[in-house]
Coordinates of C-alpha atoms and ligand atoms in Angstrom, one line a residue:
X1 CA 114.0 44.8 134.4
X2 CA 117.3 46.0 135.8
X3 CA 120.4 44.3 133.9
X4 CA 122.5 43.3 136.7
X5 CA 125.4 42.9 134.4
X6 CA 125.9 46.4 134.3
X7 CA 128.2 47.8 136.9
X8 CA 126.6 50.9 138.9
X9 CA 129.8 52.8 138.5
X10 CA 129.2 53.9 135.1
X11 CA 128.5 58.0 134.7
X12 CA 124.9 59.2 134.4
X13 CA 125.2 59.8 130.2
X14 CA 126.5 56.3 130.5
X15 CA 124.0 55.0 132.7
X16 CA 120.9 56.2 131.5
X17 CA 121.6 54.4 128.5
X18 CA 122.7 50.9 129.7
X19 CA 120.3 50.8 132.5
X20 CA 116.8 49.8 132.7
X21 CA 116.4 47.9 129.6
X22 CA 117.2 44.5 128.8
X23 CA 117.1 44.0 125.0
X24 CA 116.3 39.6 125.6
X25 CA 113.1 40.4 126.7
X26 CA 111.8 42.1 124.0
X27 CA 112.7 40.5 121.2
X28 CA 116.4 41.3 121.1
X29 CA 114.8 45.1 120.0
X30 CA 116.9 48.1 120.4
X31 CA 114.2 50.1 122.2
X32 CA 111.6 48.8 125.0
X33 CA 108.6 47.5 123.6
X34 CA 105.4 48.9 124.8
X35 CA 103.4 47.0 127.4
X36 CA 99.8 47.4 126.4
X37 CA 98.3 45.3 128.6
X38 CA 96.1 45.6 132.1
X39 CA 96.4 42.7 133.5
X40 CA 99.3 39.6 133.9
X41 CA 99.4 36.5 133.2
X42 CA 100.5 34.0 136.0
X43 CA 102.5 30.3 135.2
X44 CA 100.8 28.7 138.4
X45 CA 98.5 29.7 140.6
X46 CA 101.8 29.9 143.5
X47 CA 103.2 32.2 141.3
X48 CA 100.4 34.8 141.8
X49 CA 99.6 33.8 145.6
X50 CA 103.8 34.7 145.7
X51 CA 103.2 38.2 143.2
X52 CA 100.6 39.5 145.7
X53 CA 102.9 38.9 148.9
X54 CA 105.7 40.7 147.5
X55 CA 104.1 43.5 145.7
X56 CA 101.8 44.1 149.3
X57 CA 105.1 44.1 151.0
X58 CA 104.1 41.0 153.2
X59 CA 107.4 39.4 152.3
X60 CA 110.8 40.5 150.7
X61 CA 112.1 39.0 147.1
X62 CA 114.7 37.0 148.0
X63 CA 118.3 37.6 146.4
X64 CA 118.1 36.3 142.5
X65 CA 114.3 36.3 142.3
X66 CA 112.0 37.7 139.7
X67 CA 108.8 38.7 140.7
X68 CA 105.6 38.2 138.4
X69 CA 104.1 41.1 137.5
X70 CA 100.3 41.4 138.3
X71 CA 97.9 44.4 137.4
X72 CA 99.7 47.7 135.4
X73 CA 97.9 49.8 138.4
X74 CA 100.6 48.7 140.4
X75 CA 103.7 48.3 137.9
X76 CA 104.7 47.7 134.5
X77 CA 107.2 47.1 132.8
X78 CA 107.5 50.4 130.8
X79 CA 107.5 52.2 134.6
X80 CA 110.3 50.0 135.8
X81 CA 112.3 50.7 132.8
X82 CA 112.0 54.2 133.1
X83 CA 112.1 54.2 136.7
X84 CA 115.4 52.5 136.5
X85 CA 117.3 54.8 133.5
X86 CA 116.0 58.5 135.5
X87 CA 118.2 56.7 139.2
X88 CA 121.4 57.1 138.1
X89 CA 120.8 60.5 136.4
X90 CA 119.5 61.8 140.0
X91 CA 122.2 62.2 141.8
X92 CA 122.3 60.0 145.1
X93 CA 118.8 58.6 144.3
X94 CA 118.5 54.8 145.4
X95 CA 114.9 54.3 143.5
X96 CA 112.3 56.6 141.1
X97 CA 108.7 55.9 141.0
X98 CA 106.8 57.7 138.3
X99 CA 103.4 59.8 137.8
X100 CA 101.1 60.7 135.8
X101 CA 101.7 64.1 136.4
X102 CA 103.5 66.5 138.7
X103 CA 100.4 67.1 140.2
X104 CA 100.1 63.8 140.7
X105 CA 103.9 63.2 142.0
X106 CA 103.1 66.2 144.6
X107 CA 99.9 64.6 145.9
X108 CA 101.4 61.4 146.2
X109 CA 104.1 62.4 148.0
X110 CA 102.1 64.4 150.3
X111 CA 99.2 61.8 151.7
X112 CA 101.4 59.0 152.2
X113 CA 103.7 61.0 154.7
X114 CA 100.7 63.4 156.1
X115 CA 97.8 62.4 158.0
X116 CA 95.5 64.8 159.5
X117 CA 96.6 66.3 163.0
X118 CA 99.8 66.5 161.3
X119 CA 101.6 70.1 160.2
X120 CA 103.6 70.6 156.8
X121 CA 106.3 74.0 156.3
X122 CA 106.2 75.0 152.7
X123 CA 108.5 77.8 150.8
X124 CA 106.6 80.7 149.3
X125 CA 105.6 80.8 146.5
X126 CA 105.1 77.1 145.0
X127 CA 103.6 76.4 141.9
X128 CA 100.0 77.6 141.5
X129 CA 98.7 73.9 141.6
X130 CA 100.8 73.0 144.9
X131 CA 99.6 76.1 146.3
X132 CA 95.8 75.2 145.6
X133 CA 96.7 71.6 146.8
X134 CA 98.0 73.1 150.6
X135 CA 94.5 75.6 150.9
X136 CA 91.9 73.1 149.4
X137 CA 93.3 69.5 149.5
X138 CA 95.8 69.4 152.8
X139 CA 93.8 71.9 155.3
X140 CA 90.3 70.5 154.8
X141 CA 92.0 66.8 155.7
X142 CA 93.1 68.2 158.7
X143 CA 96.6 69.4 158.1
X144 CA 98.3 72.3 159.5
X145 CA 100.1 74.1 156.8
X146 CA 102.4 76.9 157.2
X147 CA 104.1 78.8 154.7
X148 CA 107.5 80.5 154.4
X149 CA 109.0 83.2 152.0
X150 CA 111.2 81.7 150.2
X151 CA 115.0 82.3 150.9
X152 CA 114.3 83.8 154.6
X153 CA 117.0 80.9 156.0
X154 CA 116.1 82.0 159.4
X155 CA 112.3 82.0 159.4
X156 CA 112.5 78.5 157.6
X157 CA 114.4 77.4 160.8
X158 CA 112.0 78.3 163.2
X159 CA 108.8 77.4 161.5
X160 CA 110.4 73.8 160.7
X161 CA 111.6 73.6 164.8
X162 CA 108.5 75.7 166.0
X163 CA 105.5 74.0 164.3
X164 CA 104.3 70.7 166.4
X165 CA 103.6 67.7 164.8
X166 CA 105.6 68.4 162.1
X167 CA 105.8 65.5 159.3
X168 CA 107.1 67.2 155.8
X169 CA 108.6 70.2 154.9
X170 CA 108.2 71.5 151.1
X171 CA 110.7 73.4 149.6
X172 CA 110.4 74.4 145.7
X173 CA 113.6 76.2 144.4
X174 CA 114.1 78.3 142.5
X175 CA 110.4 79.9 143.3
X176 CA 108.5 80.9 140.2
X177 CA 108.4 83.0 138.8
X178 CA 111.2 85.3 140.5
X179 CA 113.9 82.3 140.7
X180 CA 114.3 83.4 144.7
X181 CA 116.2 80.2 146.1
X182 CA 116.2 78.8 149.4
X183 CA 119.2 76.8 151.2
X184 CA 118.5 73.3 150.8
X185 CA 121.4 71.9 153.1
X186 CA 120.5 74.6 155.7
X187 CA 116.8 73.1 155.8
X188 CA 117.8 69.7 156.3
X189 CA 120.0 69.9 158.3
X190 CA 117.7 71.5 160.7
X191 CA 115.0 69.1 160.4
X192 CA 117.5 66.5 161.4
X193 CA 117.4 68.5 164.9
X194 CA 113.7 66.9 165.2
X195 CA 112.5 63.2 166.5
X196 CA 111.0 62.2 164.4
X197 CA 112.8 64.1 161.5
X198 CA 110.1 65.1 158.8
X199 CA 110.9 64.5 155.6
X200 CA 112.0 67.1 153.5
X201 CA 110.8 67.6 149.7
X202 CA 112.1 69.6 147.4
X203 CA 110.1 70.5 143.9
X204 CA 113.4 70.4 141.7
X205 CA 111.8 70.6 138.4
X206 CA 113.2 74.5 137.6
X207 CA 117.0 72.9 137.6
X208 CA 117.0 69.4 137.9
X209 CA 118.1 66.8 137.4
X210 CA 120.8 68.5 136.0
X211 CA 121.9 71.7 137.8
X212 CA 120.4 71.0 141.2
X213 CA 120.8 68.1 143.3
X214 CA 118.3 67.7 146.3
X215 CA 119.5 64.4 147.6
X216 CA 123.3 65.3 148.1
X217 CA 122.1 68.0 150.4
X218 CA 120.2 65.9 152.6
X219 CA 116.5 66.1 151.1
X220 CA 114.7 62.7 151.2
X221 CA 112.7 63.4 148.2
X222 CA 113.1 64.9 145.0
X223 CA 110.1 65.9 143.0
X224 CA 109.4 66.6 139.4
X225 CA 107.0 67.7 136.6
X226 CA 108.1 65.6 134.3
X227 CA 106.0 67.5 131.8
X228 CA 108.8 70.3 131.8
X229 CA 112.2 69.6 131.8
X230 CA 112.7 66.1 131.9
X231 CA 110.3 64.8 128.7
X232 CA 111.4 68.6 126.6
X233 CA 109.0 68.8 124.1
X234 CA 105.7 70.4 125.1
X235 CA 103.9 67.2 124.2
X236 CA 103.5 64.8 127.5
X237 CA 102.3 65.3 131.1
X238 CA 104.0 63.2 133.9
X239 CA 105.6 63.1 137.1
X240 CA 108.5 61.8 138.9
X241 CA 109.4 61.1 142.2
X242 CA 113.2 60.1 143.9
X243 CA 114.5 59.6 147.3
X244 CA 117.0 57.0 149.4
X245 CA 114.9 55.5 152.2
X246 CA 113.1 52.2 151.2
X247 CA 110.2 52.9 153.7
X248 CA 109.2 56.1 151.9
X249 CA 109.5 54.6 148.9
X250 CA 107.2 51.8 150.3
X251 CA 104.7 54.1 151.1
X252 CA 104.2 55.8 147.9
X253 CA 104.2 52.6 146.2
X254 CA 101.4 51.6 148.0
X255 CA 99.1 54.7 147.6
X256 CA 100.0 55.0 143.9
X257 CA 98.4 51.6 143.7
X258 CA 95.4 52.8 145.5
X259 CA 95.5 56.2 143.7
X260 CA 96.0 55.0 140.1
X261 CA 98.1 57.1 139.4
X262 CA 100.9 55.6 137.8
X263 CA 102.1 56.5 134.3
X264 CA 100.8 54.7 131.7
X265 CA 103.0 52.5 129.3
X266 CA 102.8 55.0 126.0
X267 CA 104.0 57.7 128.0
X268 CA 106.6 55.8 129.8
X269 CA 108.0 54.8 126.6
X270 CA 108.2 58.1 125.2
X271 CA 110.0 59.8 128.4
X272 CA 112.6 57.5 128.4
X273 CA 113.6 58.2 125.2
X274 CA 113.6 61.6 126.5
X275 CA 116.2 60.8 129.4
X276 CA 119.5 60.6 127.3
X277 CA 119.1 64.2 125.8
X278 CA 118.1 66.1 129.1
X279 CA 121.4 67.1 130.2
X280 CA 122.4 68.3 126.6
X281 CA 118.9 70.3 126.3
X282 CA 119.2 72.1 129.8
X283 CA 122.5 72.8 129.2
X284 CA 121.8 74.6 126.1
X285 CA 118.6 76.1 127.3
X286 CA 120.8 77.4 130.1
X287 CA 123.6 79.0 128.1
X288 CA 120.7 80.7 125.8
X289 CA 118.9 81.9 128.6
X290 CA 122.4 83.3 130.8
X291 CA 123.4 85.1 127.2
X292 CA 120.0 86.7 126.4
X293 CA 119.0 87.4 130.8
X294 CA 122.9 89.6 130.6
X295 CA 122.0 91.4 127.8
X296 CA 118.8 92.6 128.6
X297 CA 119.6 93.6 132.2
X298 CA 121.2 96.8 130.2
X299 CA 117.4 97.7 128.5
X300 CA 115.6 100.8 130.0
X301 CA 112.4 99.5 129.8
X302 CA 113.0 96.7 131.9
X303 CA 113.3 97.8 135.6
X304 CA 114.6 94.5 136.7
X305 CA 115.6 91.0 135.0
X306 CA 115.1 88.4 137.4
X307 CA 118.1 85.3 136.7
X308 CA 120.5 83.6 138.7
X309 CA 123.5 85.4 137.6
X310 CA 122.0 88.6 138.2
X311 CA 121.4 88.2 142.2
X312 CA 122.2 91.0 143.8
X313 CA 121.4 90.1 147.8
X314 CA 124.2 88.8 149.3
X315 CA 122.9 85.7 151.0
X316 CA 121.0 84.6 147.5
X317 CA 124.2 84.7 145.9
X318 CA 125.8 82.8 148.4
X319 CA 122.6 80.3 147.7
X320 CA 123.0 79.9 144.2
X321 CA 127.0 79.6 144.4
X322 CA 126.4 76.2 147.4
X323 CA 123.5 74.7 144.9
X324 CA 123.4 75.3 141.9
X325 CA 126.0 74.1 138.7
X326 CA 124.5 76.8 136.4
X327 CA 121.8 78.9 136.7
X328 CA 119.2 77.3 134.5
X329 CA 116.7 78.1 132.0
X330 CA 114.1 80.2 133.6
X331 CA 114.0 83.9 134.0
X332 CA 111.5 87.1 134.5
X333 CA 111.3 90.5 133.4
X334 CA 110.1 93.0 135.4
X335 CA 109.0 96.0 133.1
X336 CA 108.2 99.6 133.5
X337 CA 105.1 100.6 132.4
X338 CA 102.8 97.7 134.6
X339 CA 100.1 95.6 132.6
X340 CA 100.0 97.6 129.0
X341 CA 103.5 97.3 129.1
X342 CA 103.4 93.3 129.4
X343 CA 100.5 92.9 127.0
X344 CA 102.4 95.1 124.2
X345 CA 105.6 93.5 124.9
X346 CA 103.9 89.9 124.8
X347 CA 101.5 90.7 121.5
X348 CA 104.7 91.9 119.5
X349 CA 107.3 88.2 120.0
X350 CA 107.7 86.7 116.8
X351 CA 109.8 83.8 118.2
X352 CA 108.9 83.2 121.5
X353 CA 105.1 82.3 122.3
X354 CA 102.6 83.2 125.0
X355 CA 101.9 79.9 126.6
X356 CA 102.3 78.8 130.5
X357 CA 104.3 75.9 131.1
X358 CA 108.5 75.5 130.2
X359 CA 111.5 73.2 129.5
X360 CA 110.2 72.5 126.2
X361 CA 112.2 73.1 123.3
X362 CA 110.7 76.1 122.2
X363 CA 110.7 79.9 124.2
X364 CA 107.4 80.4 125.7
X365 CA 106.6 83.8 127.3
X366 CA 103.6 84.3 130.0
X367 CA 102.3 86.7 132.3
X368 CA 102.2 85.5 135.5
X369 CA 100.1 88.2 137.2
X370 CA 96.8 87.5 135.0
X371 CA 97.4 83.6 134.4
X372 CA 99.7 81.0 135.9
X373 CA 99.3 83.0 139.7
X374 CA 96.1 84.8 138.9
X375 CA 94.1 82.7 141.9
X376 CA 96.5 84.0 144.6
X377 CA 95.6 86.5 147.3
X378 CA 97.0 89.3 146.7
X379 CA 99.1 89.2 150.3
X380 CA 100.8 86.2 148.3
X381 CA 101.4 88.3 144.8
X382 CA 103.2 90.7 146.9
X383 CA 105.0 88.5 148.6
X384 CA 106.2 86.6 145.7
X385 CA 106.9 89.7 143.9
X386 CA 104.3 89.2 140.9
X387 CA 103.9 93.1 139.9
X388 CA 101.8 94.1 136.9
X389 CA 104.8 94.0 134.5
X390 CA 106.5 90.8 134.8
X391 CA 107.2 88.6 132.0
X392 CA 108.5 84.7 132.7
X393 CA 110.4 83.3 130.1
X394 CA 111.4 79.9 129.2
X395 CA 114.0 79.9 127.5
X396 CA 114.3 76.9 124.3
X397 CA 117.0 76.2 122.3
X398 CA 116.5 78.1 119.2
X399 CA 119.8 80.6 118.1
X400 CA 120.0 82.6 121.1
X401 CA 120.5 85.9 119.1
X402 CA 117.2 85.6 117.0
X403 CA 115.3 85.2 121.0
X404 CA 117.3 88.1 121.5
X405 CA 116.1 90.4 118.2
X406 CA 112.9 88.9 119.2
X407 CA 112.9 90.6 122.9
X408 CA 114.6 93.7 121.7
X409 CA 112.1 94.2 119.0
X410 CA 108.9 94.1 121.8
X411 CA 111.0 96.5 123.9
X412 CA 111.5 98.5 120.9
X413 CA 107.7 98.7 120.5
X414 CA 107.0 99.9 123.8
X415 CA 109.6 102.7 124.1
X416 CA 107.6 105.0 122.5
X417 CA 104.5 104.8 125.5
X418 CA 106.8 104.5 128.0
X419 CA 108.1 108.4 127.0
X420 CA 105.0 109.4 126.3
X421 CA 103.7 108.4 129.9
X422 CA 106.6 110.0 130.7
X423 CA 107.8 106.6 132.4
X424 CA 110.6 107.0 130.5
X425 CA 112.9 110.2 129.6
X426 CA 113.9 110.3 126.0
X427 CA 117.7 110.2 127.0
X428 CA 117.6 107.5 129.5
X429 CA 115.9 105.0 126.7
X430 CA 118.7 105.9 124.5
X431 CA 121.1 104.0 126.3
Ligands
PLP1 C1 104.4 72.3 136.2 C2 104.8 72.2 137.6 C3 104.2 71.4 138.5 C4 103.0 70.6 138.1 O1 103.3 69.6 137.2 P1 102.2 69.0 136.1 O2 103.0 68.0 135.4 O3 101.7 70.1 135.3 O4 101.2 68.3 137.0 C5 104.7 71.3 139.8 N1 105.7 72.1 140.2 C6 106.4 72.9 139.3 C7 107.5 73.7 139.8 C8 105.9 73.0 138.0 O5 106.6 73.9 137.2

């Protein structure tokens, strides 16, 4: 559906807009129409014997040619559309293929690189369902999984040169829920040491498309839950996956076929409308959350606020400073006072609410320890840093100084336990 009149030089705000959708052929309309439909229809019976060669990959469309479209498994026209707008908004991205889910994206990605004999390096921690995906998906196939803290540059290095038969390496950063970041470039460039090189993934939903951007530092996919960041509102699950190389992109074409997992039209359709807005949202969500993370790092109840501004190891700094345009949406509070401390803080929000999930429009507050990473070992808790007192927040874009009163009322609530379990001194909550 790609307008070729378009020139590709525009800027992403631009782009994301004037790509994808061609108004002639829906009815002149100024948004897509939706595609309800399974199945195409075909003008002669070459026309579908041509359809099945190209969309098998048997042969190439030729320069100028239209292919037919043949069963919404495969494609459709809502998928194409959005596929097209979210390219130029990734930066370096050649092509986008979309998901159902993240989930969906991940898994994907995964089985049309992996086969079993093969090995896979992965940052720790990744997102509870990845995690679940490497111990009772990837291992029982037959693939050799090995997993790396997260921001340990050197360790990274010599799992990704050390592990044989090494196909795809995994990276998701910033790591929920403690936002530790790992070096991207650094990662890719040493896989580029290996024949065959494996292909590097990086989960970039926590500050992409926006603030992070995979592809310029080598990765050859970027992946997304869609469900966050990119469609905003709480109210749609789907997935997203971007890279360069038209091979990989071949290959996940192919098994989403066979998977059925492609997006379906509706939600298509709604996500693109989506696209236009994401860089205005994150960036507000961002300058909420950098305003509200700096002014609790000062609260005596909080024994550590977990943002990107507020690194304090050298080399993660250094991290942020090489990858990142700002530091995003997402932060943690660790407080004093372990699990009754959470509840009470949690149980006393106004504006924010207790929900898993993020990058919707509206704060949402969880506990990690007892929900979103509640099935991990707890080697891997303690690794990840997922204490009895930590908080992840979300941050929306309601006026940052209500999400404030709102934070600082909880803590106000919980002062007075903290002193009495003498976790607290009267004078040092004071401050
Ligand atoms: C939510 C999430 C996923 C999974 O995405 P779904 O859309 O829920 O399937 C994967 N990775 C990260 C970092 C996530 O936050």
């Amino acid at each position: 559906m790609a307008d070729s009149k378009h020139p590709r030089n525009e800027h992403p705000s631009t782009a994301v807009l004037t790509r994808g959708f061609d108004p002639r052929l829906s009815v002149w309309s100024a948004r897509p129409a939706v595609f309800r439909t399974s199945t195409y229809v075909f003008p002669t019976p070459e026309a579908a014997e041509r359809a099945f060669d190209i969309t098998s990959g048997r042969e190439q469309l030729q320069p100028g040619e239209n292919s037919y479209l043949i069963y919404s498994r495969f494609n459709h026209p809502n998928a194409e559309i959005l596929e097209d707008q979210m390219v130029p908004i990734e930066e370096n991205a050649e092509w986008a293929l979309v998901f159902n889910s993240g989930m969906a994206a991940i898994m994907t990605a995964l089985l049309s690189v992996l086969k079993p004999g093969d090995s896979i390096v992965y940052t720790m921690p990744l997102y509870g369902g990845t995690m679940n995906m490497m111990h009772q998906l990837m291992e029982p196939l037959g693939i050799h999984t090995r997993a790396v803290a997260a921001g340990h540059s050197e360790e990274l290095d010599e799992a990704i040169l050390g592990t044989p038969n090494l196909r795809a390496v995994l990276i998701e950063t910033p790591a929920n829920p403690t936002m530790r970041m790992t070096d991207i470039r650094r990662a890719t460039l040493t896989a580029a040491r290996l024949d065959p090189k494996p292909v590097v993934m990086v989960d970039n939903t926590f500050l992409g498309p926006v603030f992070q951007h995979p592809l310029t530092l080598g990765a050859d996919l970027v992946i997304y839950s869609a469900t966050k960041y990119l469609g905003g509102f709480s109210d749609l699950l789907a997935g997203m996956v971007l890279g360069r190389d038209a091979e990989l992109r071949k290959g996940m074409f192919g098994h989403r076929g066979m998977f059925g997992n492609i997006l379906q039209p509706d939600e298509c359709w709604i996500l693109d409308g989506r696209l236009p807005t994401v860089s205005l949202r994150m960036n507000r969500q961002s300058k909420n959350a950098q305003r509200i993370a700096e002014s609790l790092v000062h609260r005596a109840e909080i024994r550590k606020v977990y943002y990107p501004t507020l690194f304090d190891e050298p080399e993660q700094i250094r991290i942020r400073l090489s990858q990142c345009d700002y530091p995003g949406a997402m932060m943690s509070i660790d407080l004093r006072g372990g699990k009754p401390a959470a509840f009470e803080f949690l149980r006393h929000l106004r504006v924010a609410r207790n929900a898993v999930s993020l990058g919707g429009m509206e704060t949402l507050v969880c506990h990690p320890k007892t929900t979103t990473h509640s099935a991990s070992p707890p080697e891997e808790m303690e690794l990840a840093e997922i204490t009895d007192g930590l908080i992840r927040i979300s941050v929306g874009v309601e006026d940052w100084r209500d999400l404030l009163r709102d934070f600082e009322h909880a803590l106000d609530t919980i002062r007075p336990k903290l002193e009495e379990a003498g976790v607290l001194s009267a004078e040092t909550s004071a401050r």
